[in-house]
Amino acid sequence: MAPPTDDQRRPPKRVERVSGTPFGVVHLDVAPVTSGLAIGALVAGIASVLVSLLVICFGVAFKNDGGAWASGAFAALGVLAGGAAVVIGLLGQRQIRRPTAPSAVQFTGRGLAMAGISCGAAGGLLSVLGLGLALLLTVT
């Protein structure tokens, strides 16, 4: 890998001299990083929504052939994925809000965490509603 060019180099944030020596301590500017928890929450939330669609499809398409059993299995998966998305999203928001020292890594991705929480809650709710629909169609 080639060294960075002059345009790519970031100037130091501040330089402190170490008294009694010709040396100094350089504090570099650290670029913000997208929170991995926020990304994970979004992935789990989207998975929960997709699984909830499977719950609804199995419940409606196979209502007389054990579709309620398949819907129940996938509903458990959808609720677990949705709950995980909500918890991980809240942890990601906490990580993003946490104040850091000037030389520490600053996390970004508040919107990703919010989207993950929203998708996770919607996916969990759709899974439960899809299971209810499958059971209702099986009974009638």
XYZ file of N, CA, C and O in Angstrom:
560
model
N 0.857 -1.177 0.000
C 0.000 0.000 0.000
C 0.901 1.237 0.000
O 1.840 1.338 0.794
N 0.585 2.167 -0.832
C 1.396 3.376 -0.958
C 1.109 4.328 0.201
O -0.006 4.370 0.728
N 2.114 5.105 0.603
C 1.869 6.087 1.666
C 0.912 7.170 1.172
O 0.787 7.408 -0.026
N 0.195 7.827 2.094
C -0.761 8.852 1.670
C -0.065 10.046 1.024
O 1.057 10.399 1.380
N -0.753 10.649 0.074
C -0.220 11.848 -0.566
C -0.408 13.044 0.369
O -1.052 12.952 1.412
N 0.126 14.171 -0.012
C 0.013 15.363 0.823
C -1.441 15.798 0.983
O -1.826 16.343 2.008
N -2.281 15.547 -0.039
C -3.694 15.904 0.051
C -4.454 14.992 1.009
O -5.451 15.400 1.600
N -4.006 13.745 1.152
C -4.688 12.782 1.997
C -4.260 12.867 3.461
O -4.948 12.365 4.327
N -3.128 13.452 3.730
C -2.639 13.536 5.103
C -3.482 14.521 5.902
O -3.834 15.589 5.438
N -3.766 14.144 7.128
C -4.540 15.018 8.010
C -3.569 15.727 8.941
O -2.676 15.105 9.503
N -3.738 17.013 9.126
C -2.831 17.733 10.028
C -3.097 17.331 11.472
O -4.203 16.914 11.824
N -2.079 17.423 12.330
C -2.304 17.084 13.738
C -3.266 18.067 14.386
O -3.331 19.245 14.027
N -4.049 17.552 15.345
C -5.010 18.388 16.044
C -4.282 19.375 16.958
O -4.607 20.548 17.008
N -3.293 18.850 17.689
C -2.462 19.722 18.519
C -1.166 18.998 18.837
O -1.086 17.773 18.772
N -0.154 19.764 19.173
C 1.149 19.225 19.531
C 1.535 19.807 20.885
O 1.511 21.025 21.073
N 1.864 18.930 21.820
C 2.293 19.366 23.150
C 3.771 19.027 23.315
O 4.180 17.895 23.100
N 4.543 20.003 23.713
C 5.966 19.761 23.958
C 6.133 19.041 25.283
O 5.430 19.310 26.248
N 7.076 18.111 25.316
C 7.430 17.426 26.553
C 8.573 18.223 27.155
O 9.650 18.343 26.567
N 8.332 18.781 28.332
C 9.315 19.690 28.929
C 10.620 18.954 29.243
O 10.635 17.804 29.662
N 11.720 19.632 28.983
C 13.050 19.092 29.251
C 13.584 18.194 28.158
O 14.681 17.664 28.289
N 12.818 17.982 27.084
C 13.279 17.143 25.972
C 12.978 17.857 24.659
O 12.151 18.772 24.619
N 13.608 17.433 23.598
C 13.282 18.032 22.295
C 12.078 17.358 21.625
O 11.805 17.600 20.465
N 11.356 16.527 22.378
C 10.246 15.769 21.800
C 8.904 16.418 22.112
O 8.804 17.294 22.950
N 7.885 15.924 21.443
C 6.532 16.391 21.680
C 5.536 15.264 21.495
O 5.847 14.224 20.916
N 4.333 15.483 21.994
C 3.246 14.528 21.829
C 2.286 15.107 20.793
O 1.816 16.230 20.948
N 2.016 14.326 19.748
C 1.138 14.768 18.669
C -0.219 14.106 18.860
O -0.327 12.892 18.971
N -1.267 14.918 18.903
C -2.641 14.420 18.987
C -3.242 14.531 17.594
O -3.423 15.624 17.073
N -3.552 13.377 17.002
C -4.099 13.350 15.651
C -5.614 13.436 15.691
O -6.258 12.992 16.636
N -6.167 13.990 14.635
C -7.615 14.045 14.479
C -8.090 12.677 13.998
O -7.622 12.167 12.986
N -9.017 12.070 14.737
C -9.523 10.747 14.395
C -10.838 10.903 13.642
O -11.754 11.583 14.108
N -10.930 10.262 12.496
C -12.148 10.345 11.688
C -13.287 9.592 12.377
O -13.064 8.573 13.020
N -14.529 10.091 12.265
C -15.663 9.369 12.859
C -15.879 8.015 12.191
O -15.606 7.839 11.008
N -16.407 7.068 12.975
C -16.624 5.700 12.517
C -18.105 5.356 12.685
O -18.712 5.696 13.699
N -18.669 4.681 11.693
C -20.057 4.235 11.800
C -20.135 3.089 12.799
O -19.349 2.151 12.753
N -21.083 3.173 13.702
C -21.241 2.179 14.763
C -21.624 0.818 14.187
O -22.585 0.701 13.426
N -20.887 -0.202 14.567
C -21.206 -1.553 14.148
C -22.517 -2.045 14.740
O -23.233 -2.837 14.125
N -22.831 -1.575 15.949
C -24.107 -1.944 16.567
C -25.283 -1.386 15.763
O -26.304 -2.058 15.607
N -25.144 -0.170 15.270
C -26.217 0.420 14.465
C -26.411 -0.345 13.159
O -27.547 -0.603 12.739
N -25.322 -0.752 12.534
C -25.419 -1.533 11.300
C -26.055 -2.886 11.596
O -26.930 -3.359 10.850
N -25.642 -3.524 12.678
C -26.213 -4.809 13.060
C -27.698 -4.722 13.357
O -28.470 -5.632 13.022
N -28.116 -3.625 13.989
C -29.540 -3.433 14.276
C -30.340 -3.322 12.989
O -31.427 -3.902 12.871
N -29.805 -2.605 12.019
C -30.517 -2.467 10.742
C -30.611 -3.806 10.013
O -31.667 -4.159 9.476
N -29.534 -4.573 10.024
C -29.547 -5.882 9.363
C -30.558 -6.806 10.037
O -31.353 -7.477 9.369
N -30.551 -6.848 11.371
C -31.494 -7.707 12.098
C -32.934 -7.232 11.889
O -33.853 -8.047 11.775
N -33.153 -5.918 11.829
C -34.496 -5.389 11.600
C -35.032 -5.745 10.234
O -36.194 -6.140 10.082
N -34.192 -5.622 9.216
C -34.617 -5.983 7.866
C -34.895 -7.485 7.781
O -35.875 -7.920 7.163
N -34.052 -8.293 8.426
C -34.281 -9.741 8.450
C -35.613 -10.069 9.123
O -36.351 -10.951 8.672
N -35.930 -9.348 10.190
C -37.191 -9.580 10.888
C -38.384 -9.272 9.992
O -39.364 -10.019 9.982
N -38.307 -8.198 9.234
C -39.402 -7.853 8.316
C -39.536 -8.914 7.227
O -40.659 -9.339 6.888
N -38.427 -9.375 6.678
C -38.481 -10.400 5.627
C -39.041 -11.718 6.163
O -39.834 -12.388 5.490
N -38.653 -12.091 7.381
C -39.177 -13.326 7.975
C -40.673 -13.180 8.252
O -41.440 -14.136 8.084
N -41.100 -11.986 8.652
C -42.537 -11.795 8.904
C -43.351 -11.961 7.623
O -44.486 -12.435 7.662
N -42.772 -11.605 6.491
C -43.462 -11.839 5.218
C -43.599 -13.337 4.933
O -44.608 -13.787 4.400
N -42.575 -14.115 5.321
C -42.687 -15.567 5.188
C -43.790 -16.125 6.071
O -44.503 -17.049 5.675
N -43.919 -15.571 7.275
C -44.966 -16.015 8.192
C -46.333 -15.825 7.541
O -47.172 -16.738 7.538
N -46.540 -14.660 6.975
C -47.830 -14.366 6.337
C -48.044 -15.253 5.112
O -49.128 -15.824 4.920
N -47.008 -15.423 4.290
C -47.142 -16.237 3.075
C -47.453 -17.693 3.399
O -48.328 -18.307 2.779
N -46.718 -18.277 4.361
C -46.990 -19.675 4.724
C -48.374 -19.828 5.326
O -49.066 -20.819 5.072
N -48.793 -18.873 6.131
C -50.105 -18.970 6.760
C -51.248 -18.888 5.773
O -52.257 -19.580 5.909
N -51.087 -18.059 4.750
C -52.168 -17.878 3.769
C -52.118 -18.963 2.692
O -53.139 -19.546 2.338
N -50.929 -19.255 2.178
C -50.828 -20.188 1.051
C -51.092 -21.639 1.452
O -51.640 -22.407 0.664
N -50.698 -22.022 2.647
C -50.832 -23.422 3.073
C -51.757 -23.541 4.285
O -51.466 -24.263 5.228
N -52.881 -22.862 4.239
C -53.772 -22.838 5.400
C -54.341 -24.217 5.730
O -54.625 -24.520 6.874
N -54.488 -25.096 4.744
C -55.046 -26.430 4.989
C -53.972 -27.514 5.085
O -54.270 -28.656 5.370
N -52.727 -27.164 4.822
C -51.643 -28.156 4.799
C -50.585 -27.898 5.871
O -49.389 -28.075 5.634
N -50.981 -27.469 7.037
C -50.015 -27.237 8.119
C -49.288 -25.919 8.030
O -48.193 -25.775 8.558
N -49.885 -24.956 7.368
C -49.251 -23.642 7.251
C -49.117 -22.932 8.577
O -48.197 -22.138 8.774
N -50.018 -23.237 9.514
C -49.942 -22.601 10.828
C -48.696 -23.055 11.586
O -48.085 -22.269 12.311
N -48.296 -24.328 11.400
C -47.084 -24.822 12.053
C -45.843 -24.114 11.490
O -44.960 -23.696 12.244
N -45.779 -24.003 10.184
C -44.651 -23.305 9.564
C -44.656 -21.837 9.949
O -43.600 -21.256 10.232
N -45.841 -21.242 9.983
C -45.935 -19.839 10.395
C -45.477 -19.660 11.829
O -44.814 -18.671 12.157
N -45.823 -20.610 12.688
C -45.403 -20.521 14.087
C -43.899 -20.580 14.244
O -43.306 -19.834 15.030
N -43.258 -21.474 13.483
C -41.798 -21.590 13.555
C -41.128 -20.306 13.067
O -40.203 -19.790 13.703
N -41.611 -19.784 11.950
C -41.019 -18.562 11.422
C -41.399 -17.339 12.262
O -40.642 -16.374 12.324
N -42.558 -17.369 12.897
C -42.951 -16.253 13.762
C -42.016 -16.148 14.955
O -41.645 -15.040 15.368
N -41.613 -17.302 15.511
C -40.653 -17.276 16.623
C -39.336 -16.651 16.166
O -38.751 -15.820 16.877
N -38.893 -17.016 14.975
C -37.665 -16.441 14.427
C -37.816 -14.941 14.182
O -36.915 -14.149 14.483
N -38.962 -14.537 13.644
C -39.195 -13.120 13.375
C -39.248 -12.283 14.641
O -38.704 -11.173 14.686
N -39.876 -12.815 15.685
C -39.948 -12.078 16.949
C -38.565 -11.991 17.593
O -38.181 -10.939 18.133
N -37.799 -13.077 17.541
C -36.438 -13.046 18.102
C -35.547 -12.051 17.353
O -34.806 -11.273 17.967
N -35.614 -12.075 16.032
C -34.806 -11.135 15.239
C -35.253 -9.697 15.483
O -34.424 -8.785 15.586
N -36.560 -9.473 15.600
C -37.062 -8.126 15.874
C -36.650 -7.632 17.245
O -36.236 -6.478 17.412
N -36.736 -8.506 18.234
C -36.294 -8.119 19.582
C -34.808 -7.833 19.634
O -34.359 -6.881 20.285
N -34.029 -8.649 18.927
C -32.586 -8.406 18.873
C -32.278 -7.081 18.195
O -31.387 -6.335 18.632
N -33.014 -6.751 17.144
C -32.792 -5.479 16.451
C -33.086 -4.299 17.361
O -32.340 -3.313 17.363
N -34.138 -4.395 18.145
C -34.482 -3.299 19.053
C -33.400 -3.134 20.118
O -32.930 -2.023 20.388
N -32.968 -4.237 20.717
C -31.953 -4.163 21.777
C -30.624 -3.669 21.225
O -29.988 -2.766 21.797
N -30.196 -4.216 20.093
C -28.927 -3.791 19.500
C -29.003 -2.334 19.058
O -28.036 -1.574 19.195
N -30.144 -1.900 18.536
C -30.310 -0.503 18.132
C -30.220 0.444 19.319
O -29.610 1.511 19.228
N -30.817 0.062 20.430
C -30.725 0.902 21.631
C -29.292 0.959 22.155
O -28.822 2.025 22.584
N -28.589 -0.159 22.108
C -27.175 -0.146 22.514
C -26.335 0.706 21.563
O -25.411 1.408 21.989
N -26.660 0.644 20.267
C -25.951 1.474 19.297
C -26.187 2.958 19.534
O -25.263 3.767 19.450
N -27.427 3.334 19.856
C -27.713 4.737 20.161
C -26.953 5.189 21.402
O -26.441 6.307 21.454
N -26.873 4.307 22.387
C -26.118 4.638 23.608
C -24.639 4.838 23.290
O -23.996 5.758 23.802
N -24.093 3.972 22.425
C -22.693 4.093 22.038
C -22.450 5.402 21.279
O -21.424 6.054 21.475
N -23.388 5.795 20.453
C -23.238 7.020 19.661
C -23.352 8.260 20.547
O -22.630 9.238 20.366
N -24.258 8.231 21.524
C -24.461 9.384 22.415
C -23.334 9.580 23.415
O -23.145 10.681 23.917
N -22.628 8.509 23.746
C -21.613 8.567 24.805
C -20.557 9.617 24.480
O -19.963 9.609 23.412
N -20.305 10.528 25.419
C -19.267 11.534 25.175
C -17.883 10.882 25.195
O -17.624 9.971 25.987
N -17.017 11.339 24.316
C -15.679 10.776 24.218
C -14.637 11.870 24.360
O -14.927 13.058 24.189
N -13.436 11.460 24.667
C -12.323 12.404 24.720
C -12.035 12.906 23.313
O -12.364 12.235 22.329
N -11.422 14.077 23.187
C -11.170 14.629 21.845
C -10.328 13.723 20.955
O -10.475 13.727 19.748
N -9.439 12.914 21.535
C -8.582 12.066 20.708
C -9.157 10.666 20.517
O -8.548 9.833 19.864
N -10.341 10.392 21.089
C -10.946 9.064 20.967
C -11.824 8.995 19.715
O -12.134 9.999 19.091
N -12.234 7.788 19.384
C -13.071 7.566 18.204
C -14.490 8.061 18.479
O -15.075 7.754 19.507
N -15.034 8.824 17.555
C -16.415 9.301 17.636
C -17.263 8.419 16.738
O -16.948 8.221 15.573
N -18.349 7.871 17.283
C -19.216 6.979 16.505
C -20.364 7.767 15.902
O -20.899 8.689 16.499
N -20.757 7.365 14.685
C -21.901 7.944 13.993
C -22.867 6.820 13.641
O -22.567 5.656 13.856
N -24.019 7.146 13.082
C -24.970 6.135 12.640
C -26.267 6.147 13.415
O -26.942 5.126 13.517
N -26.639 7.303 13.949
C -27.876 7.388 14.729
C -29.087 7.007 13.879
O -29.996 6.316 14.335
N -29.104 7.417 12.618
C -30.209 7.085 11.729
C -30.294 5.598 11.444
O -31.389 5.030 11.348
N -29.135 4.947 11.304
C -29.132 3.499 11.098
C -29.711 2.781 12.309
O -30.476 1.827 12.175
N -29.341 3.246 13.506
C -29.862 2.624 14.727
C -31.375 2.824 14.829
O -32.110 1.886 15.182
N -31.846 4.022 14.518
C -33.297 4.272 14.566
C -34.039 3.416 13.539
O -35.110 2.874 13.829
N -33.481 3.282 12.349
C -34.105 2.449 11.318
C -34.128 0.987 11.750
O -35.109 0.272 11.515
N -33.065 0.531 12.401
C -33.021 -0.838 12.900
C -34.060 -1.087 13.975
O -34.729 -2.134 13.993
N -34.224 -0.121 14.879
C -35.240 -0.246 15.931
C -36.634 -0.284 15.302
O -37.474 -1.112 15.666
N -36.884 0.601 14.354
C -38.203 0.654 13.699
C -38.500 -0.622 12.924
O -39.595 -1.192 13.037
N -37.531 -1.083 12.132
C -37.746 -2.308 11.351
C -37.909 -3.513 12.268
O -38.738 -4.397 11.998
N -37.141 -3.572 13.349
C -37.251 -4.693 14.276
C -38.603 -4.744 14.952
O -39.212 -5.814 15.077
N -39.084 -3.587 15.394
C -40.402 -3.545 16.038
C -41.500 -3.900 15.039
O -42.422 -4.668 15.358
N -41.419 -3.362 13.830
C -42.426 -3.662 12.810
C -42.379 -5.135 12.420
O -43.426 -5.780 12.264
N -41.183 -5.693 12.260
C -41.060 -7.105 11.900
C -41.596 -8.033 12.973
O -42.269 -9.021 12.679
N -41.311 -7.723 14.243
C -41.846 -8.536 15.336
C -43.361 -8.468 15.400
O -44.037 -9.486 15.577
N -43.887 -7.265 15.229
C -45.346 -7.104 15.258
C -46.005 -7.804 14.068
O -47.028 -8.485 14.221
N -45.422 -7.669 12.883
C -45.981 -8.347 11.705
C -45.912 -9.864 11.848
O -46.799 -10.575 11.375
N -44.866 -10.369 12.497
C -44.766 -11.816 12.713
C -45.896 -12.321 13.603
O -46.524 -13.354 13.321
N -46.158 -11.578 14.676
C -47.239 -11.981 15.588
C -48.591 -11.875 14.885
O -49.440 -12.776 14.994
N -48.804 -10.791 14.146
C -50.070 -10.639 13.417
C -50.218 -11.696 12.322
O -51.321 -12.221 12.091
N -49.127 -12.036 11.638
C -49.171 -13.077 10.612
C -49.489 -14.435 11.200
O -50.233 -15.233 10.595
N -48.947 -14.728 12.381
C -49.276 -15.980 13.050
C -50.754 -16.005 13.460
O -51.413 -17.036 13.287
N -51.237 -14.898 13.945
C -52.659 -14.815 14.287
C -53.529 -15.040 13.067
O -54.554 -15.736 13.137
N -53.156 -14.461 11.932
C -53.914 -14.662 10.695
C -53.875 -16.132 10.267
O -54.888 -16.689 9.856
N -52.692 -16.755 10.368
C -52.578 -18.159 9.988
C -53.441 -19.045 10.872
O -54.117 -19.968 10.373
N -53.451 -18.776 12.162
C -54.290 -19.566 13.068
C -55.769 -19.329 12.784
O -56.584 -20.261 12.841
N -56.129 -18.078 12.497
C -57.510 -17.767 12.180
C -57.971 -18.478 10.905
O -59.075 -19.026 10.846
N -57.131 -18.493 9.880
C -57.490 -19.165 8.632
C -57.561 -20.671 8.807
O -58.344 -21.348 8.140
N -56.730 -21.217 9.682
C -56.749 -22.662 9.918
C -58.021 -23.080 10.646
O -58.609 -24.121 10.336
N -58.463 -22.281 11.601
C -59.650 -22.595 12.392
C -60.917 -22.469 11.547
O -61.831 -23.274 11.665
N -60.957 -21.485 10.666
C -62.181 -21.268 9.880
C -62.216 -22.102 8.622
O -61.368 -22.724 8.181
